[in-house]
Coordinates of C-alpha atoms in Angstrom, one line a residue:
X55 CA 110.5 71.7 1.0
X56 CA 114.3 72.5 0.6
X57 CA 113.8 76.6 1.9
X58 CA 112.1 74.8 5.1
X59 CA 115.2 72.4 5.7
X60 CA 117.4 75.0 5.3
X61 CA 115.3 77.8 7.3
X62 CA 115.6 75.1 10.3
X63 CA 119.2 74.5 10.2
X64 CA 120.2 78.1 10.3
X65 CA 117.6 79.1 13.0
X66 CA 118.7 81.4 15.6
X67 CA 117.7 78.9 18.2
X68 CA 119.3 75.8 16.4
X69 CA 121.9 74.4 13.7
X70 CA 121.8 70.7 13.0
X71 CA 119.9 67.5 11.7
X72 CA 116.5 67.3 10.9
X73 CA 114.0 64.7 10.0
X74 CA 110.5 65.1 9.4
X75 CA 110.8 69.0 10.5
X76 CA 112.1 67.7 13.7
X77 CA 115.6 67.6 15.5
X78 CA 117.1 64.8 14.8
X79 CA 120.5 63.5 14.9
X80 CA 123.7 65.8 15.9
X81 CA 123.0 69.7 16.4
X82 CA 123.4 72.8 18.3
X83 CA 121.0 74.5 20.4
X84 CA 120.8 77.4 22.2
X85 CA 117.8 78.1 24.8
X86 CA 115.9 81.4 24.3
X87 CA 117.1 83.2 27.3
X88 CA 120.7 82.4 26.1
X89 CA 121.7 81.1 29.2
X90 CA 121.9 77.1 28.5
X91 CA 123.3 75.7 25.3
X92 CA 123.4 72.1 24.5
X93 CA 125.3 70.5 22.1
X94 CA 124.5 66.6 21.0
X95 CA 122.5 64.2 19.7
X96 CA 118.7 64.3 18.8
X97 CA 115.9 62.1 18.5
X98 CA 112.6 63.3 17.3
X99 CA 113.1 66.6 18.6
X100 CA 114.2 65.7 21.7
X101 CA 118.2 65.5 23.4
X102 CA 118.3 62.2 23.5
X103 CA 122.0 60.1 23.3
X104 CA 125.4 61.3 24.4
X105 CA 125.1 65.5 24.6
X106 CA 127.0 68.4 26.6
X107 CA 124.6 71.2 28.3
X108 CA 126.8 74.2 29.0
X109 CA 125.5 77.1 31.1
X110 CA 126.4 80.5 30.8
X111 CA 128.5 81.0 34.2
X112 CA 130.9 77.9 33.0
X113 CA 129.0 75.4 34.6
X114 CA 127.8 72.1 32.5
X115 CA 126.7 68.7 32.3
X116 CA 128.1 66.6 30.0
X117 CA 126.5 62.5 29.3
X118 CA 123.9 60.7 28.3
X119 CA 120.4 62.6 28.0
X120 CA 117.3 60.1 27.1
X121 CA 114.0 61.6 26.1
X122 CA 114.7 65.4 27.3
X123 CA 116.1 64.5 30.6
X124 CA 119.6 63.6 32.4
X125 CA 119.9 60.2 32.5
X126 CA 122.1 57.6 33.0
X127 CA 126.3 58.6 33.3
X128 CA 127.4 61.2 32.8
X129 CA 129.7 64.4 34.5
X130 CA 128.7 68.1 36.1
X131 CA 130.7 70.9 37.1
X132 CA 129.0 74.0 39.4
X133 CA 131.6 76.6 38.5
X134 CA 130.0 79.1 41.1
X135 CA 131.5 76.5 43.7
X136 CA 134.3 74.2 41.9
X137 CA 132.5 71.4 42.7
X138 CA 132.3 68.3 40.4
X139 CA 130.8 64.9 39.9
X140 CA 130.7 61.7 37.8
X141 CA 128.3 59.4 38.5
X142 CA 125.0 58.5 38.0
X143 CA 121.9 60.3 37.3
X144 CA 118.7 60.4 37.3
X145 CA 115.8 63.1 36.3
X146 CA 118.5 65.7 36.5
X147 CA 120.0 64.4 39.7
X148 CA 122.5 62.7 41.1
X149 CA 121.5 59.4 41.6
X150 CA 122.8 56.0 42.2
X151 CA 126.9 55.4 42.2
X152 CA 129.2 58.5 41.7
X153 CA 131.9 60.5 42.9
X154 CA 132.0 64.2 44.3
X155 CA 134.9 66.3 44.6
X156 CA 134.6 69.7 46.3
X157 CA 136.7 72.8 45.8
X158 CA 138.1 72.9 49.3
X159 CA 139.1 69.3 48.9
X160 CA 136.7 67.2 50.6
X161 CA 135.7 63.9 48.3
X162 CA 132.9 61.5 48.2
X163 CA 132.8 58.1 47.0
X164 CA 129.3 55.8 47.0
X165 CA 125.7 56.3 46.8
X166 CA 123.4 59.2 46.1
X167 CA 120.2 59.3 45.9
X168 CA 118.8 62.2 44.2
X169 CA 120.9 65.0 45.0
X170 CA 121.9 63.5 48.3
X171 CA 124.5 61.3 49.7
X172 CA 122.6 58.0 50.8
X173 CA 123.3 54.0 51.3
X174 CA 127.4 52.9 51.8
X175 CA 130.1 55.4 50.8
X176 CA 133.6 56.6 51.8
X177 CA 134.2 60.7 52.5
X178 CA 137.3 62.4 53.0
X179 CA 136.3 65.7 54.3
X180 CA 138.1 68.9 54.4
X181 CA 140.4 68.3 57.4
X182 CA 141.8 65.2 56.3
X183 CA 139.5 62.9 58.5
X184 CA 137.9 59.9 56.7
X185 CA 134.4 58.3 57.3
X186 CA 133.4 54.8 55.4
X187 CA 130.5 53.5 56.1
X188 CA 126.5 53.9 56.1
X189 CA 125.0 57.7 54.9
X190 CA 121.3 58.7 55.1
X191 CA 120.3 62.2 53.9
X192 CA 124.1 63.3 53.4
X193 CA 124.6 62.4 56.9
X194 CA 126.5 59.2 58.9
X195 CA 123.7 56.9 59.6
X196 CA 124.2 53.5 60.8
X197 CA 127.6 51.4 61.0
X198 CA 131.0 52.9 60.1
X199 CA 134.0 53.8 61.0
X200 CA 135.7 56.8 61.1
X201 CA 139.5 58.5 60.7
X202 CA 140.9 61.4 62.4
X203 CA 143.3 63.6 61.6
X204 CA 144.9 63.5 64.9
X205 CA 144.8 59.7 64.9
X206 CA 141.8 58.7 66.6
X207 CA 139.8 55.5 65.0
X208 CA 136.3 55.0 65.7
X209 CA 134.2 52.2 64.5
X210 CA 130.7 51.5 65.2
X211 CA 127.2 53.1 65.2
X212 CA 126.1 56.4 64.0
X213 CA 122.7 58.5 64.1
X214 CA 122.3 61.9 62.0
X215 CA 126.4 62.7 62.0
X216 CA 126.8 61.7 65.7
X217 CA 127.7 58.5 67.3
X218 CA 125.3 56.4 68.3
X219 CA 125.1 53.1 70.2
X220 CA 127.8 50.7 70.8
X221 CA 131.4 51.7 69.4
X222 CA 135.1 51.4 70.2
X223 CA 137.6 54.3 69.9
X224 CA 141.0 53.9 69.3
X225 CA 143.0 57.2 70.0
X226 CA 145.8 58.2 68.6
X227 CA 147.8 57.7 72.3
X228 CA 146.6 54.4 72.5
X229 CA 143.6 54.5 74.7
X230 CA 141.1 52.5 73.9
X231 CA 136.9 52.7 74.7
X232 CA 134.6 50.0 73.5
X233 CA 130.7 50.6 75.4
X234 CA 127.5 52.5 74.9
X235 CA 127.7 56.1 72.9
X236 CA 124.7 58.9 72.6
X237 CA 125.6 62.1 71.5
X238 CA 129.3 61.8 70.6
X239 CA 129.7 60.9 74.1
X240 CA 130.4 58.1 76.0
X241 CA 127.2 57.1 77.7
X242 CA 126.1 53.9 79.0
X243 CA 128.4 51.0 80.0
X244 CA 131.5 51.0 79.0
X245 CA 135.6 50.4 79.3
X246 CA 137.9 52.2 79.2
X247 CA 142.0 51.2 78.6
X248 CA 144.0 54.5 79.0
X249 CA 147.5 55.2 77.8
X250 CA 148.2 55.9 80.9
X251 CA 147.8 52.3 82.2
X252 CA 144.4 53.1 84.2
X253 CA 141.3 51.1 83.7
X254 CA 138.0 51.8 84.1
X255 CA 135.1 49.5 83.4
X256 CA 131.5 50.6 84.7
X257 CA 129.4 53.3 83.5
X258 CA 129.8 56.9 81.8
X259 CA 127.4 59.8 81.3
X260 CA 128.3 62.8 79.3
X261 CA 132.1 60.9 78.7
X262 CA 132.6 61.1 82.6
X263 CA 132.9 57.6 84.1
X264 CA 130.3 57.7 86.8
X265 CA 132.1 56.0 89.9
X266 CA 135.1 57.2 88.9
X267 CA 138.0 58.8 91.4
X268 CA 137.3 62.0 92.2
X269 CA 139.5 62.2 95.4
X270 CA 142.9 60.2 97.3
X271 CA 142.0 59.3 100.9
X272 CA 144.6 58.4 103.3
X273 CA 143.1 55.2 105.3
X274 CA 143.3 55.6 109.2
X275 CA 142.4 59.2 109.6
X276 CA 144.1 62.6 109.6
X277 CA 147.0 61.6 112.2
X278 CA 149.3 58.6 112.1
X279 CA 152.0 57.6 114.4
X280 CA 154.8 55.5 114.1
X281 CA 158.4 54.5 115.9
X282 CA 161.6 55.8 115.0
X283 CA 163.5 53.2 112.9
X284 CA 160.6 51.4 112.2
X285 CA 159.2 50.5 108.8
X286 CA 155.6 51.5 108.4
X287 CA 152.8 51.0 105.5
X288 CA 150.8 54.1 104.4
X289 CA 146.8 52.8 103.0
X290 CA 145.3 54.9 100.4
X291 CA 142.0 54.2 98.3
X292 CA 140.7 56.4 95.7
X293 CA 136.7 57.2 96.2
X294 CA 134.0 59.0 94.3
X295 CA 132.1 62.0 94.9
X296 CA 129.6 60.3 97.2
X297 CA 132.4 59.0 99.4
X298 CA 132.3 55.2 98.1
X299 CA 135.4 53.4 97.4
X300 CA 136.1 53.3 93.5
X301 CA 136.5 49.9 92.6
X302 CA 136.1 50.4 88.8
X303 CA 139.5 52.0 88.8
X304 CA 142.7 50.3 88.3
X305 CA 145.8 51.4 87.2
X306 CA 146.1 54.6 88.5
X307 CA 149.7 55.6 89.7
X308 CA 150.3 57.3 92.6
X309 CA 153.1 59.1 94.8
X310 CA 154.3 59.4 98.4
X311 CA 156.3 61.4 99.9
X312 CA 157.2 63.2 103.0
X313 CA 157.4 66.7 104.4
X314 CA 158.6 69.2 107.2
X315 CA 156.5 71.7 108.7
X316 CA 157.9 75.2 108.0
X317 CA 157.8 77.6 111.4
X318 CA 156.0 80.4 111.1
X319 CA 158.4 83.6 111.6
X320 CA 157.1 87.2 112.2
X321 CA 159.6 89.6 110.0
X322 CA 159.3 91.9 112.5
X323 CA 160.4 89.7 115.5
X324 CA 162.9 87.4 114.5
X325 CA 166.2 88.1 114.1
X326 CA 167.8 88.4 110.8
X327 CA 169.8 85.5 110.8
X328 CA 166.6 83.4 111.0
X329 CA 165.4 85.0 108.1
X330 CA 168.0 84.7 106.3
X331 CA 168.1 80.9 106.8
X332 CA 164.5 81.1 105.2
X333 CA 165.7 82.7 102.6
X334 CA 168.0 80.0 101.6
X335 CA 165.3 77.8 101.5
X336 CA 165.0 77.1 97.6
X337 CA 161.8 74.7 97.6
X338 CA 158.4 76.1 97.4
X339 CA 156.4 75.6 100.0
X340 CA 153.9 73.4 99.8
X341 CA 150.2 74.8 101.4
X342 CA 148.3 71.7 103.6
X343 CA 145.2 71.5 104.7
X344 CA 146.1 71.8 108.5
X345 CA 146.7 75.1 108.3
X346 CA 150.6 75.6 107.9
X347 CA 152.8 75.4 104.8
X348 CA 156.1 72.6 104.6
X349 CA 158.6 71.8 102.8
X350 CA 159.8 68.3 101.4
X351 CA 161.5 65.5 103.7
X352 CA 163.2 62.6 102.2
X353 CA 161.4 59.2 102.4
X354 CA 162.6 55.5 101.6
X355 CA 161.8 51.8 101.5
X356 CA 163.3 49.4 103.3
X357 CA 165.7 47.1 102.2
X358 CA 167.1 44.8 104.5
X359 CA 168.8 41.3 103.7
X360 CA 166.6 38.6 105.4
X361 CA 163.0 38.9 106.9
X362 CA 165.0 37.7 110.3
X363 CA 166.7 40.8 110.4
X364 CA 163.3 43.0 109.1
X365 CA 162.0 42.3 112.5
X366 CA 164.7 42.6 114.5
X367 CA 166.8 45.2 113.4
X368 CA 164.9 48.3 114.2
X369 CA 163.5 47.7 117.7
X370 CA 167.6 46.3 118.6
X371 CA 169.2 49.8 117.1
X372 CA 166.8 51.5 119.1
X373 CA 168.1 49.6 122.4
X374 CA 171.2 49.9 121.7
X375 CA 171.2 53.9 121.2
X376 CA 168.9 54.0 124.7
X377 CA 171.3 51.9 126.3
X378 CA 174.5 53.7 125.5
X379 CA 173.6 57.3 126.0
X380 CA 171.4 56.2 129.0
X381 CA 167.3 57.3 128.1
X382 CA 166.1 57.9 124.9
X383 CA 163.8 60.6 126.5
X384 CA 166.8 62.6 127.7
X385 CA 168.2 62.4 124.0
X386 CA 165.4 63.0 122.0
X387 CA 165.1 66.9 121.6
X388 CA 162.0 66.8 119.4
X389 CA 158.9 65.9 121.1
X390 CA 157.5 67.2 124.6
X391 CA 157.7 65.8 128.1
X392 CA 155.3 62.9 129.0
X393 CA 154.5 61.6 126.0
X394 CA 157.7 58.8 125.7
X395 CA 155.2 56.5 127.6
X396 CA 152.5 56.2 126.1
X397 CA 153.9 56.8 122.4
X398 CA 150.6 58.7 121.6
X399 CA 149.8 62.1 121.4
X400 CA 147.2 61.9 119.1
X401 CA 143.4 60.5 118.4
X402 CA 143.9 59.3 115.0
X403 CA 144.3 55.5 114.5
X404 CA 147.9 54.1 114.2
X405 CA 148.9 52.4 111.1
X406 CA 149.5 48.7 110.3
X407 CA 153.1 46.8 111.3
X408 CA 154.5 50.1 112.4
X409 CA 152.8 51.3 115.3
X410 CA 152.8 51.1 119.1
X411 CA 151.0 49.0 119.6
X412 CA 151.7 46.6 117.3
X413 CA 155.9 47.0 118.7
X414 CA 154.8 45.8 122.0
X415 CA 155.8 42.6 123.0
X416 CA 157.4 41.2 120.0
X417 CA 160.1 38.7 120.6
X418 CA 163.8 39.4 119.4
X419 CA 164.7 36.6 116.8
X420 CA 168.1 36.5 115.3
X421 CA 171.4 35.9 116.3
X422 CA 173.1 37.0 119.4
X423 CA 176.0 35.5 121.7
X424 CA 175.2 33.9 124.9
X425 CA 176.2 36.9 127.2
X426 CA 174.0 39.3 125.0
X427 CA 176.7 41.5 124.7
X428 CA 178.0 42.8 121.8
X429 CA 174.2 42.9 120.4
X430 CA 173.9 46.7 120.8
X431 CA 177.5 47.7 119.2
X432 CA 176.6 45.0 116.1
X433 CA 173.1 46.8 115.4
X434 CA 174.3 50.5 116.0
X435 CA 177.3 50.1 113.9
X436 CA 174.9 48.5 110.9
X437 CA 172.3 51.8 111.2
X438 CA 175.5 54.4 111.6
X439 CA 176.8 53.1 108.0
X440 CA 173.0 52.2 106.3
X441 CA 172.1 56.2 107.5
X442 CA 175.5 58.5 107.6
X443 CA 176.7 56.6 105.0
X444 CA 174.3 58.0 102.0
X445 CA 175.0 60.7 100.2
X446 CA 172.2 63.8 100.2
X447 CA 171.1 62.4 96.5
X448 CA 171.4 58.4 97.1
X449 CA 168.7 57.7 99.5
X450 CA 165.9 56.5 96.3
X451 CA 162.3 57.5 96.8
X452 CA 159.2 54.8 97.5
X453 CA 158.6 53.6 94.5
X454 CA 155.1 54.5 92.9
X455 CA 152.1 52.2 93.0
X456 CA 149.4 51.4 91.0
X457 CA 145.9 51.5 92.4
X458 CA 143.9 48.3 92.4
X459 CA 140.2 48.2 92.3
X460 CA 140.3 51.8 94.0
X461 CA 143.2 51.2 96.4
X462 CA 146.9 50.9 96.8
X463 CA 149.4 50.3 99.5
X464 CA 153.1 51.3 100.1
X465 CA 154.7 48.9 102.2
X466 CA 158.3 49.5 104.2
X467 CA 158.4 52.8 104.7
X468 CA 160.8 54.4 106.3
X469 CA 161.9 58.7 106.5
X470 CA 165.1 58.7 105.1
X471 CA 168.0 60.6 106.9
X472 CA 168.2 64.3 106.3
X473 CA 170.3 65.9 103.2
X474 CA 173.3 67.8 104.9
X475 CA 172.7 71.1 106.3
X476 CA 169.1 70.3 106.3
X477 CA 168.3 74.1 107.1
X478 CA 164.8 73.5 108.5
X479 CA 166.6 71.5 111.7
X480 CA 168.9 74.4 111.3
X481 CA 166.3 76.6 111.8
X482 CA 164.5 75.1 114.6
X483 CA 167.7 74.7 116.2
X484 CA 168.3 77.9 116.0
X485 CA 165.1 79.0 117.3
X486 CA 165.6 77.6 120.5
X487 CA 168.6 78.9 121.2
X488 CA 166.6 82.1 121.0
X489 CA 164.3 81.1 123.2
X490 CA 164.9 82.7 126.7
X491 CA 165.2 80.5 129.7
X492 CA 162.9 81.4 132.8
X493 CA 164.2 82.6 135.9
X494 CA 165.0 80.7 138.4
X495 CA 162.0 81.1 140.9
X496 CA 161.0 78.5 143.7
X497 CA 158.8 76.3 142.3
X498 CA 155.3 77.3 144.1
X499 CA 156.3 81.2 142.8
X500 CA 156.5 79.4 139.4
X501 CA 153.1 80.5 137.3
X502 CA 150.9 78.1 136.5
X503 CA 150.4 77.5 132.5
X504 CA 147.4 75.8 131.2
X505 CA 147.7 72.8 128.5
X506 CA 146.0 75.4 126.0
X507 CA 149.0 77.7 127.0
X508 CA 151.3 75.4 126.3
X509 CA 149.8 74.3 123.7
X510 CA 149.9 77.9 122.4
X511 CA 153.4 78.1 123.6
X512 CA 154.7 75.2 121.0
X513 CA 152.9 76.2 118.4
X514 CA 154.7 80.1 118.2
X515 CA 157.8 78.1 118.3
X516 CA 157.6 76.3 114.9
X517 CA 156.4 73.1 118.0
X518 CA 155.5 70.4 115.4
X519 CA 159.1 69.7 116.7
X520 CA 158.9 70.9 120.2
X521 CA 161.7 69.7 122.4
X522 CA 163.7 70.1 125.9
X523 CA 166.8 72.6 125.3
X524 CA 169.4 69.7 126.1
X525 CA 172.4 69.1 123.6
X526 CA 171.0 66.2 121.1
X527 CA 173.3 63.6 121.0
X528 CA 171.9 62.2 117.9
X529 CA 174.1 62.4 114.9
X530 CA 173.1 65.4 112.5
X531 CA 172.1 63.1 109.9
X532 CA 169.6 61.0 112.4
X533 CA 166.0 61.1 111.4
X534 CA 164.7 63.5 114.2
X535 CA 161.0 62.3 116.2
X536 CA 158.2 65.1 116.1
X537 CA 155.5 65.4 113.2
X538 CA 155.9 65.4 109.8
X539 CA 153.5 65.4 106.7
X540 CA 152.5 62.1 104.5
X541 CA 151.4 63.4 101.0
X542 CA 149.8 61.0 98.3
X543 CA 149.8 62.6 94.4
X544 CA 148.5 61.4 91.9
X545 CA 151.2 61.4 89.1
X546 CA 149.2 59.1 86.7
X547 CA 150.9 60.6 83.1
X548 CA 149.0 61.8 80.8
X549 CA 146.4 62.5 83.1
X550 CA 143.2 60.3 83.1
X551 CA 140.7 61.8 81.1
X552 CA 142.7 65.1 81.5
X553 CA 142.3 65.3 84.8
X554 CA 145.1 65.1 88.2
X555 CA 143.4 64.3 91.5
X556 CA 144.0 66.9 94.3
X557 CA 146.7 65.3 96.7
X558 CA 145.7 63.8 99.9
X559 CA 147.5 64.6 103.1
X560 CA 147.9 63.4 106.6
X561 CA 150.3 64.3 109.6
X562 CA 152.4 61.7 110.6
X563 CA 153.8 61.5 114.0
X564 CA 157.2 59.9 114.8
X565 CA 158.0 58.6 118.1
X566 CA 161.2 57.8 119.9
X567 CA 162.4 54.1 119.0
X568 CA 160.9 52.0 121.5
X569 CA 163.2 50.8 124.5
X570 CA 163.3 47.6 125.9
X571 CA 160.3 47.4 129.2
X572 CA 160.5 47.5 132.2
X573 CA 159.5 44.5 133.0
X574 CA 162.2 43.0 131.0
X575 CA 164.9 45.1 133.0
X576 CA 163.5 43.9 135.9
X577 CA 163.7 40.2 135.3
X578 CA 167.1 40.5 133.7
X579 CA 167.9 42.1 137.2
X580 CA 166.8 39.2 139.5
X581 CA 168.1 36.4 136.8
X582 CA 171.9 38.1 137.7

């Protein structure tokens, strides 16, 4: 009985306890294919107790065996890949609570079940980012909330890895979404707060917003006109691709400004001192849709004292200039013959407070003396020092404006007085002088131009300033009538979901100040 003990205990296979001709208690045993080895306790031939089961590449399990199998606590190490575990287990696997530490540095902390992550856990992946929540089959399944490396939170649902259902995101900028996900995407209804100050509330597909802004539009057409000196508001609403106003939208910031148009020169026409003038030209120009490039003109807001002298100001400085160098059509070099009248010239609708039409027949409020005079020197004398006296850098832009439930409105607008040297008026000063006079013929010898010629005529002169060839007499500095360019940008920063909308444009048509009527002059007459 004693040679079969010992005949055990030194076997090639194992070394250790033995009851009964069976393993039992501590021992060492090595599989027949050499490849596992376990080391630990026994229990009627089986490992069955606290044990270690090393494998041949480095790997092992070390824990609690019962009956033959892994079961209960213990820790594994896969050498192959550096990754390990302590945990739970079950039949071999990992099973119940545990944590998993990878070689490239992810970690998980929860539930497994069987080999899998499964149930509430907490991962830190590879890249930093951090996920706690609900797992299912080693993937995000259910509620949780989620950590990114760039600073982005999200917390709610989650289907197979990819969120799911409702959910706000909190990015790192500050934005914030709270709606309706599918796919990783927002989808469904939803908000959204951007950094930028916009807000959108309606709905998204594919983490567009569906009535979003997809374009600016200048309200009351292409063309709007508007008297010299004479505040004016500029109406803009932001619509979507189907044309309908976006009322979802707020917050959106947008720009106005003002430009010149450029004259077109041929190199091989004009004379080198005009291209030269070009040359010194250091703004880009700016392309527009109406077929000619321009360059920028200065714009401001009004800012007047008293709402007495907001409506009486401008229409009483115009008087006064008409009245003391005679007729404001014989000093105004900038727009053609016959249309000081009618102060049209265009189809498009005129804008709000600002307009025409909206000038005639508005009382004069304010003070004045008794004889009325004294009233033109008072108001000229106020413009001459608001206008000549700023500096090419003082006169402060519009202030931006936010859009409102797609729209937004700059109020008290006024074109500023030009920087010195302005070298566009330069240039289209000098560009008359170039112009040749006609002959003097009788006037039935004179040919006879068409309004298309003429129209022609303007146009090859740089004419969105066309003018009579009399000396100006208005100061240098004096906002000049003819047409200009409104622009609208949007200048929303950072840009709403990455995205600047194009700029909207619109010509602008300024008008002599309006002179006192006719009527006016008449009755003034026979009252004397």
């Amino acid at each position: 009985m004693a040679d079969v003990k010992k005949q055990i205990r030194n076997s090639r296979y194992y070394v250790g306890g033995v009851t009964n001709l069976t393993r039992n208690g501590f021992g060492v045993y090595v599989y027949p294919n050499s490849f596992f080895r376990y080391e630990g306790e026994w229990s009627k031939g089986e490992k069955h107790g606290h044990g270690k089961l090393l494998m041949k590449d480095g790997s092992y399990y070390e824990g609690e065996f019962d009956h033959g199998e892994i079961e209960g606590n213990g820790s594994r190490f896969w050498a192959k890949t550096g990754v390990s575990y302590s945990g739970q287990f079950s039949g071999g696997e990992l099973h119940g609570c545990g944590v998993m530490q990878k070689g490239n540095g992810e970690r998980y902390k929860g539930e497994f079940s069987y080999g899998l992550r499964d149930g509430n856990g907490c991962l830190l992946d590879k890249d930093g980012q951090t996920y706690e929540g609900s797992f299912h089959q080693n993937k995000r399944h259910g509620e949780g909330q989620m950590h990114y490396r760039n600073g982005d939170q999200y917390e709610g649902g989650w289907l197979l890895d990819q969120q799911q259902g409702h959910g706000v995101m909190r990015f790192g900028d500050g934005s914030v979404y709270e709606g309706q996900w599918r796919n990783n995407l927002f989808n469904g209804q939803g908000t959204m707060i951007h950094c930028s100050g916009i807000i959108y509330e309606g709905l998204w597909t594919n983490g567009r917003p569906l009535g979003g802004a997809s374009k600016v539009v200048i309200e009351g057409g292409d063309v709007l006109e508007v008297f010299q000196e004479t505040p004016f508001c500029v109406e803009v609403q932001l619509q979507t691709e189907a044309g309908e106003k976006a009322t979802g939208e707020n917050g959106r910031v947008l720009q106005i400004s003002t430009a010149i148009r450029l004259c077109d020169l041929s190199p091989s026409t004009t004379p080198s001192s005009l291209l030269k003038m070009m040359e010194d030209i250091k703004e880009t120009p700016i392309p527009t849709p109406f077929g000619f490039q321009v360059v920028s003109y200065p714009l401001m807001e009004r800012a007047f004292g008293s709402q007495i002298f907001i409506d009486t100001a401008a229409p009483l400085a115009v008087a006064a200039v008409a009245a003391k160098s005679g007729s404001a059509q014989a000093d105004s070099p900038l727009l053609p013959e016959g249309e000081w009248e009618s102060g049209s010239g265009s189809d498009g609708p005129p804008l709000v407070g600002g307009t025409p039409s909206d000038l005639d027949g508005k009382e004069v409020r304010g003070e004045q003396n008794q004889s009325g005079e004294g009233e033109s020197t008072t108001i000229t004398e106020y413009f001459s020092g608001l206008f000549a006296g700023q500096e090419e850098d003082s006169t402060p832009p519009p202030a931006n404006q936010r859009v409102e439930e797609g729209q937004a409105k700059f109020k008290n607008l006024l074109l500023a007085p030009p920087p010195h040297d302005f070298i566009p008026y330069q240039l289209m000063d000098e560009l008359k002088r170039n112009i040749k006079k006609p002959s003097n013929r009788a006037p039935t010898d004179r040919p006879v131009l068409s309004q298309d010629k003429n129209s022609e005529r303007r146009s090859s002169t740089g004419s969105c300033f066309t003018s009579n060839t009399k000396k100006s007499s208005i100061d240098s500095r004096s906002v000049r009538p003819g047409e200009y360019v409104i622009m609208v940008k949007d200048v929303t920063n950072p840009p709403f979901q990455g995205q600047t909308l194009p700029p909207a444009f619109a010509l602008l048509r300024l008008f002599p100040a309006k002179t006192k009527s006719k009527n006016s002059q008449t009755d003034k007459t026979k009252s004397k």
